[in-house]
Short mmCIF file of C-alpha atoms in Angstrom, two decimals:
data_model
loop_
_atom_site.label_atom_id
_atom_site.label_comp_id
_atom_site.label_asym_id
_atom_site.label_seq_id
_atom_site.Cartn_x
_atom_site.Cartn_y
_atom_site.Cartn_z
CA MET F 11 88.75 104.30 54.68
CA ILE F 12 92.48 104.35 55.40
CA VAL F 13 93.53 105.74 58.78
CA ARG F 14 96.86 106.18 60.55
CA GLY F 15 97.15 104.58 63.95
CA ALA F 16 99.59 103.22 66.53
CA VAL F 17 99.57 99.42 66.31
CA LEU F 18 101.09 97.09 68.89
CA ARG F 19 102.08 93.75 67.39
CA GLU F 20 104.10 92.28 70.26
CA MET F 21 103.83 92.78 74.02
CA GLY F 22 106.79 92.84 76.36
CA LEU F 23 109.44 94.50 74.23
CA ALA F 24 112.17 95.92 76.42
CA ALA F 25 112.28 99.55 77.43
CA PRO F 26 113.30 102.15 76.52
CA TYR F 27 110.50 102.19 74.00
CA ALA F 28 112.18 104.98 72.09
CA GLU F 29 114.59 102.25 70.98
CA SER F 30 112.47 99.07 70.84
CA ARG F 31 109.52 100.90 69.15
CA PRO F 32 106.65 98.64 70.26
CA LEU F 33 104.11 101.05 68.76
CA ARG F 34 104.33 101.41 65.01
CA VAL F 35 102.35 104.03 63.15
CA GLU F 36 100.68 102.17 60.31
CA GLU F 37 98.04 102.74 57.70
CA VAL F 38 95.10 100.44 58.42
CA GLU F 39 91.71 99.91 56.85
CA LEU F 40 88.76 101.13 58.90
CA ALA F 41 85.45 99.65 57.79
CA PRO F 42 82.26 101.74 57.94
CA PRO F 43 80.16 101.61 61.13
CA GLY F 44 77.50 98.94 61.42
CA PRO F 45 74.12 99.28 63.13
CA GLY F 46 74.47 100.87 66.56
CA GLU F 47 77.97 102.17 65.78
CA LEU F 48 79.61 105.54 65.20
CA LEU F 49 82.43 106.74 63.01
CA ILE F 50 84.32 109.41 64.92
CA ARG F 51 87.25 111.66 64.13
CA ILE F 52 89.51 111.41 67.13
CA ARG F 53 90.39 114.82 68.53
CA ALA F 54 92.50 113.70 71.50
CA ALA F 55 93.44 110.53 73.40
CA GLY F 56 95.12 110.24 76.79
CA LEU F 57 98.08 107.98 77.48
CA CYS F 58 97.01 105.79 80.39
CA HIS F 59 98.82 103.20 82.46
CA SER F 60 96.35 100.64 81.11
CA ASP F 61 97.85 101.24 77.66
CA LEU F 62 101.34 100.84 79.13
CA SER F 63 100.25 97.61 80.83
CA VAL F 64 99.39 96.15 77.44
CA ILE F 65 102.68 97.33 75.96
CA ASN F 66 104.76 95.79 78.75
CA GLY F 67 102.65 92.63 78.93
CA SER F 68 101.31 92.99 82.44
CA ARG F 69 97.79 93.28 81.04
CA PRO F 70 97.75 90.56 78.35
CA ARG F 71 95.61 91.26 75.29
CA VAL F 72 95.14 89.69 71.87
CA MET F 73 97.55 90.90 69.24
CA PRO F 74 97.88 92.85 67.03
CA MET F 75 95.97 95.73 68.60
CA LEU F 76 95.53 99.42 67.91
CA LEU F 77 95.86 100.98 71.35
CA GLY F 78 94.20 103.96 73.06
CA HIS F 79 91.06 103.94 75.18
CA GLU F 80 90.80 107.39 76.82
CA ALA F 81 89.55 109.46 73.92
CA THR F 82 87.25 112.16 72.67
CA GLY F 83 86.10 112.82 69.14
CA GLU F 84 83.59 114.27 66.72
CA ILE F 85 80.98 112.03 65.14
CA ILE F 86 81.37 111.91 61.36
CA HIS F 87 78.68 109.31 60.69
CA SER F 88 76.10 107.80 63.03
CA LYS F 89 74.19 104.57 62.67
CA ALA F 90 72.73 104.81 66.16
CA PRO F 91 69.71 106.71 67.46
CA GLY F 92 70.44 109.70 69.67
CA PHE F 93 73.72 110.57 67.96
CA ALA F 94 74.31 112.75 64.94
CA ALA F 95 77.19 114.01 62.83
CA GLY F 96 78.87 116.91 64.58
CA ASP F 97 78.22 115.67 68.12
CA ILE F 98 81.29 115.64 70.37
CA VAL F 99 81.61 112.54 72.52
CA ALA F 100 83.82 111.19 75.27
CA CYS F 101 84.53 107.49 75.07
CA ALA F 102 84.01 105.12 78.01
CA PHE F 103 86.14 101.99 77.87
CA VAL F 104 83.35 99.56 78.80
CA PRO F 105 80.60 99.40 76.15
CA ALA F 106 77.57 98.72 78.35
CA CYS F 107 74.84 96.81 76.54
CA GLY F 108 72.09 98.04 78.88
CA THR F 109 70.26 94.70 79.08
CA CYS F 110 72.48 92.12 80.80
CA ALA F 111 72.08 91.35 84.50
CA SER F 112 74.85 93.77 85.52
CA CYS F 113 73.50 96.62 83.41
CA ALA F 114 69.95 95.95 84.59
CA SER F 115 71.11 96.19 88.21
CA GLY F 116 72.69 99.60 87.61
CA ARG F 117 76.28 98.39 87.28
CA PRO F 118 77.20 98.98 83.62
CA ALA F 119 80.93 98.86 84.39
CA LEU F 120 80.43 95.12 84.86
CA CYS F 121 78.52 94.63 81.60
CA GLU F 122 78.95 90.99 80.63
CA PRO F 123 78.87 91.35 76.82
CA GLY F 124 81.08 94.42 77.19
CA ALA F 125 83.66 92.41 79.11
CA VAL F 126 83.64 89.67 76.47
CA ALA F 127 84.08 92.23 73.68
CA ASN F 128 86.96 93.94 75.48
CA THR F 129 88.70 90.64 76.20
CA THR F 130 88.46 89.49 72.58
CA GLY F 131 89.43 92.86 71.13
CA ALA F 132 86.10 93.33 69.38
CA LEU F 133 83.32 95.90 69.39
CA LEU F 134 80.17 95.19 71.40
CA THR F 135 78.57 93.33 68.48
CA GLY F 136 81.60 91.08 68.17
CA ALA F 137 82.64 92.82 64.95
CA HIS F 138 86.13 94.00 64.03
CA ARG F 139 86.33 97.17 61.94
CA LEU F 140 90.12 97.40 61.68
CA THR F 141 92.23 95.36 59.25
CA THR F 142 95.58 95.59 57.52
CA PRO F 143 95.64 96.12 53.76
CA GLY F 144 96.07 92.33 53.59
CA ALA F 145 92.82 91.81 55.53
CA THR F 146 94.49 90.71 58.79
CA VAL F 147 92.36 91.70 61.78
CA ILE F 148 93.66 94.49 64.00
CA HIS F 149 91.98 94.20 67.40
CA HIS F 150 90.22 97.09 69.11
CA HIS F 151 91.53 98.25 72.47
CA LEU F 152 88.65 98.33 74.97
CA GLY F 153 86.23 99.13 72.17
CA ILE F 154 87.95 102.43 71.31
CA SER F 155 91.41 102.24 69.64
CA GLY F 156 91.84 105.96 70.07
CA PHE F 157 95.49 106.22 68.96
CA ALA F 158 94.30 106.81 65.39
CA ASP F 159 92.89 109.75 63.50
CA HIS F 160 89.49 107.99 63.15
CA ALA F 161 87.72 105.15 64.96
CA VAL F 162 84.53 103.14 64.76
CA ILE F 163 83.01 102.55 68.19
CA SER F 164 79.78 101.23 69.62
CA ALA F 165 77.31 103.95 70.52
CA HIS F 166 77.27 102.26 73.94
CA SER F 167 80.85 103.52 74.37
CA ALA F 168 79.96 107.16 73.67
CA VAL F 169 78.69 109.98 75.87
CA LYS F 170 77.84 113.37 74.35
CA ILE F 171 79.69 116.23 76.02
CA ASP F 172 79.99 120.02 75.89
CA PRO F 173 81.53 120.76 72.46
CA SER F 174 83.40 123.80 73.76
CA LEU F 175 85.51 121.70 76.15
CA PRO F 176 89.16 121.66 74.97
CA PRO F 177 89.82 118.18 73.52
CA GLN F 178 92.95 117.62 75.59
CA ILE F 179 90.79 118.07 78.70
CA ALA F 180 87.71 116.29 77.37
CA ALA F 181 89.69 113.10 76.76
CA LEU F 182 90.52 112.78 80.47
CA PHE F 183 86.91 112.26 81.45
CA GLY F 184 86.66 108.88 79.72
CA CYS F 185 89.12 107.08 81.99
CA ALA F 186 91.23 109.00 84.52
CA VAL F 187 88.42 111.15 85.87
CA LEU F 188 85.66 108.57 85.45
CA THR F 189 87.75 105.94 87.24
CA GLY F 190 89.38 108.01 89.96
CA VAL F 191 86.55 110.32 90.95
CA GLY F 192 84.09 107.46 90.51
CA ALA F 193 86.02 105.26 92.93
CA VAL F 194 85.53 107.97 95.56
CA VAL F 195 81.93 109.01 94.97
CA ASN F 196 80.43 105.77 93.65
CA THR F 197 82.44 102.83 94.99
CA ALA F 198 83.42 104.23 98.40
CA GLN F 199 80.62 106.79 98.66
CA LEU F 200 83.11 108.86 100.65
CA ARG F 201 81.61 111.53 102.86
CA ALA F 202 82.87 114.79 104.34
CA GLY F 203 85.26 114.52 107.25
CA ARG F 204 86.36 110.94 106.54
CA SER F 205 90.10 110.28 106.65
CA THR F 206 91.50 109.18 103.31
CA ALA F 207 94.76 107.93 101.83
CA VAL F 208 95.51 107.67 98.12
CA PHE F 209 98.33 105.32 97.06
CA GLY F 210 99.66 106.20 93.62
CA LEU F 211 99.42 109.65 92.05
CA GLY F 212 99.05 109.04 88.35
CA GLY F 213 96.07 110.32 86.43
CA VAL F 214 93.63 108.01 88.22
CA GLY F 215 95.17 108.50 91.66
CA LEU F 216 95.17 112.29 91.42
CA SER F 217 91.60 112.15 90.11
CA ALA F 218 90.70 110.16 93.22
CA LEU F 219 92.43 112.81 95.32
CA LEU F 220 90.43 115.52 93.55
CA GLY F 221 87.29 113.52 94.27
CA ALA F 222 88.21 113.30 97.94
CA VAL F 223 88.75 117.07 98.07
CA LEU F 224 85.45 117.59 96.26
CA VAL F 225 83.43 115.69 98.87
CA GLY F 226 85.26 117.26 101.82
CA ALA F 227 87.28 114.30 103.09
CA HIS F 228 89.78 115.13 105.84
CA PRO F 229 92.61 114.49 106.30
CA ILE F 230 93.75 113.42 102.83
CA VAL F 231 97.11 111.67 102.65
CA ALA F 232 98.88 111.27 99.30
CA VAL F 233 101.43 108.46 98.83
CA ASP F 234 103.85 108.08 95.91
CA VAL F 235 107.53 107.74 95.09
CA VAL F 236 107.84 110.81 92.83
CA PRO F 237 108.50 114.09 94.69
CA ALA F 238 106.90 116.25 91.99
CA LYS F 239 103.67 114.26 92.20
CA LEU F 240 103.63 114.57 95.99
CA GLN F 241 104.09 118.33 95.66
CA LEU F 242 101.23 118.55 93.15
CA ALA F 243 99.02 116.52 95.48
CA LEU F 244 99.60 119.08 98.22
CA GLU F 245 98.73 121.88 95.81
CA LEU F 246 95.50 120.08 94.90
CA GLY F 247 94.36 119.69 98.50
CA ALA F 248 96.19 116.82 100.17
CA THR F 249 96.95 117.52 103.82
CA ALA F 250 100.04 115.28 103.90
CA ALA F 251 102.37 113.74 101.32
CA ILE F 252 104.38 110.61 102.07
CA ASP F 253 107.20 108.95 100.15
CA ALA F 254 106.10 105.36 99.53
CA ASN F 255 109.76 104.25 99.55
CA ALA F 256 110.17 105.25 103.19
CA PRO F 257 110.46 102.11 105.33
CA ASP F 258 107.86 103.51 107.71
CA ALA F 259 105.48 104.80 105.01
CA VAL F 260 102.53 102.82 106.33
CA ASP F 261 103.20 104.02 109.88
CA GLN F 262 103.33 107.60 108.61
CA VAL F 263 99.93 107.19 106.94
CA ARG F 264 98.45 105.70 110.10
CA GLU F 265 99.86 108.55 112.17
CA ALA F 266 98.56 111.19 109.77
CA THR F 267 95.08 109.62 109.90
CA ALA F 268 94.96 109.09 113.68
CA GLY F 269 95.33 105.32 113.65
CA GLY F 270 94.61 104.39 110.04
CA ALA F 271 92.64 105.79 107.12
CA GLU F 272 88.91 105.22 107.10
CA TYR F 273 89.25 104.90 103.32
CA ALA F 274 92.40 103.96 101.41
CA PHE F 275 92.58 103.91 97.62
CA GLU F 276 95.15 101.85 95.70
CA THR F 277 95.55 103.04 92.10
CA VAL F 278 98.88 101.55 91.03
CA GLY F 279 97.96 98.03 89.93
CA SER F 280 100.44 96.36 92.27
CA ALA F 281 99.66 93.67 94.82
CA LYS F 282 102.48 95.02 97.01
CA VAL F 283 100.96 98.51 97.01
CA LEU F 284 97.53 97.03 97.72
CA GLU F 285 98.98 95.32 100.79
CA GLN F 286 100.43 98.68 101.87
CA ALA F 287 97.06 100.36 101.41
CA TYR F 288 95.33 97.63 103.42
CA ALA F 289 97.91 97.92 106.20
CA ALA F 290 97.34 101.69 106.29
CA THR F 291 93.57 101.29 106.61
CA GLY F 292 92.15 101.65 110.11
CA ARG F 293 89.75 99.47 112.08
CA GLY F 294 86.36 99.39 110.41
CA GLY F 295 87.87 100.96 107.32
CA THR F 296 87.56 100.28 103.62
CA THR F 297 90.36 99.63 101.15
CA VAL F 298 89.37 100.35 97.55
CA THR F 299 91.55 98.95 94.78
CA VAL F 300 91.40 100.54 91.34
CA GLY F 301 94.64 99.38 89.70
CA LEU F 302 94.89 96.38 87.38
CA PRO F 303 97.83 94.13 88.31
CA HIS F 304 99.04 91.19 86.22
CA PRO F 305 96.56 88.30 86.56
CA SER F 306 99.23 86.18 88.26
CA GLN F 307 99.57 88.58 91.19
CA SER F 308 97.81 87.96 94.50
CA PHE F 309 97.86 89.72 97.82
CA THR F 310 97.71 88.52 101.40
CA VAL F 311 95.92 90.02 104.37
CA PRO F 312 95.58 88.83 107.97
CA ALA F 313 92.30 86.95 107.62
CA VAL F 314 91.24 87.64 111.19
CA SER F 315 91.31 91.42 110.56
CA LEU F 316 88.35 91.16 108.19
CA VAL F 317 86.15 90.01 111.07
CA ALA F 318 87.80 91.30 114.23
CA GLU F 319 88.27 94.78 112.74
CA GLU F 320 85.25 94.73 110.41
CA ARG F 321 87.45 95.57 107.46
CA THR F 322 86.30 95.81 103.83
CA VAL F 323 88.19 95.40 100.57
CA LYS F 324 86.36 96.65 97.48
CA GLY F 325 87.24 96.56 93.83
CA SER F 326 86.34 99.50 91.61
CA TYR F 327 86.22 99.15 87.83
CA LEU F 328 85.52 102.23 85.72
CA GLY F 329 84.84 103.95 89.03
CA SER F 330 81.63 101.90 89.44
CA SER F 331 80.29 104.53 87.07
CA VAL F 332 77.30 105.06 84.88
CA PRO F 333 79.16 107.01 82.18
CA SER F 334 76.09 108.68 80.65
CA ARG F 335 75.25 110.05 84.10
CA ASP F 336 78.69 110.69 85.56
CA ILE F 337 80.70 112.21 82.70
CA PRO F 338 78.33 115.19 82.27
CA ARG F 339 78.32 115.68 86.05
CA TYR F 340 82.10 115.72 86.26
CA VAL F 341 82.37 118.06 83.28
CA ALA F 342 79.93 120.44 85.01
CA LEU F 343 82.00 120.29 88.20
CA TYR F 344 85.13 121.07 86.18
CA ARG F 345 83.35 124.02 84.58
CA ALA F 346 82.37 125.23 88.04
CA GLY F 347 85.99 125.12 89.23
CA ARG F 348 85.36 122.33 91.72
CA LEU F 349 87.17 119.56 89.85
CA PRO F 350 90.37 121.03 88.35
CA VAL F 351 91.26 118.06 86.18
CA ASP F 352 93.25 120.33 83.85
CA ARG F 353 96.01 120.15 86.49
CA LEU F 354 96.52 116.51 85.48
CA LEU F 355 97.66 117.43 81.98
CA THR F 356 101.43 117.15 81.65
CA ALA F 357 101.91 117.57 77.90
CA THR F 358 100.38 117.03 74.48
CA VAL F 359 102.16 114.77 71.99
CA GLY F 360 101.88 113.71 68.36
CA LEU F 361 101.16 110.28 66.93
CA ASP F 362 104.81 109.71 66.03
CA ASP F 363 105.93 110.55 69.59
CA LEU F 364 104.05 107.83 71.46
CA ASN F 365 106.95 105.48 72.22
CA GLU F 366 108.98 108.26 73.82
CA ALA F 367 105.88 109.43 75.70
CA PHE F 368 105.32 105.96 77.14
CA ASP F 369 108.93 105.99 78.36
CA ASP F 370 108.04 109.13 80.31
CA LEU F 371 104.91 107.47 81.68
CA ALA F 372 106.85 104.37 82.74
CA ALA F 373 109.45 106.53 84.46
CA GLY F 374 106.78 108.37 86.42
CA THR F 375 107.79 111.75 85.05
CA SER F 376 104.36 112.49 83.60
CA ILE F 377 100.80 112.34 84.91
CA ARG F 378 98.65 112.58 81.80
CA GLN F 379 100.07 113.12 78.35
CA VAL F 380 97.47 113.52 75.63
CA LEU F 381 97.79 112.63 71.98
CA LEU F 382 96.34 115.61 70.14
CA PHE F 383 95.24 115.46 66.51
#
């Protein structure tokens, strides 16, 4: 079938994207699903910094690629047990095979075949279902390619959800919420009363803040450079908001947390910000990094602090989540009013508006914009 989707053919084009137009809406051929796959009609797809990182080249991927990985949709045709036409699913951006060593140990976010598929721009089976009319392969983005009206995905990327959930909210659970809340409850296993700092208040960072509020962390310090995001963080439950551009920002965090946060979360994807988060973490504390910097970046810490202060640095990918377990839980918490992820939604946009929307994301003027079909 022919679908319309936003294809990236070259990374690193200069901003503003409204002028350079890195994303081009094209008609592409979508092949039918194979065994274990689903054809879904995309209802909504969030614009995430991970998409922007591919556009600007800081997260190198194979080209050309149809972007979009934070999506929800309705199954049109299923070739996988447990899924049927009419089911509404949220898409998780790591297709977990369920049998590799990582999956068998309860860590599907680290699925080995899933990582290979995502790196090569394929589905979990290694197949490509997107081509140009001339039969040139269009690569899948993290097994989803949600910036199109239809997609073929592995059933291992799909989690059935409440069909009455508004699609612009449902989409958020596949990345922002899964990653941010998961970093708090799964990776850090944050408990009530623990001091917390969140560096970066995009969709993932504010989801982490919501997770910290959910579990009763205190105090909760929000750090960013955008005043409107700092104000929103206070409205969502942060006890302090600090401008990351302030020369004494780290000292302010340490003061607000009585000597350093017990848990600090870095969600920007910047080695410099990770160093800030580590410096703001107290003795015996844990620094959790969620962002995805360019592979060439590295960060430096005083090596002696790891031992003398019993410090921990932990990575968190996909919020260390089990999507089939966690997405329904987070949806239920949203329904109960305990996880107000709707506050993350900045705007809805159309397929032809994506370049301008990514300018807004790059400028920090939006939290989560959602492509709505």
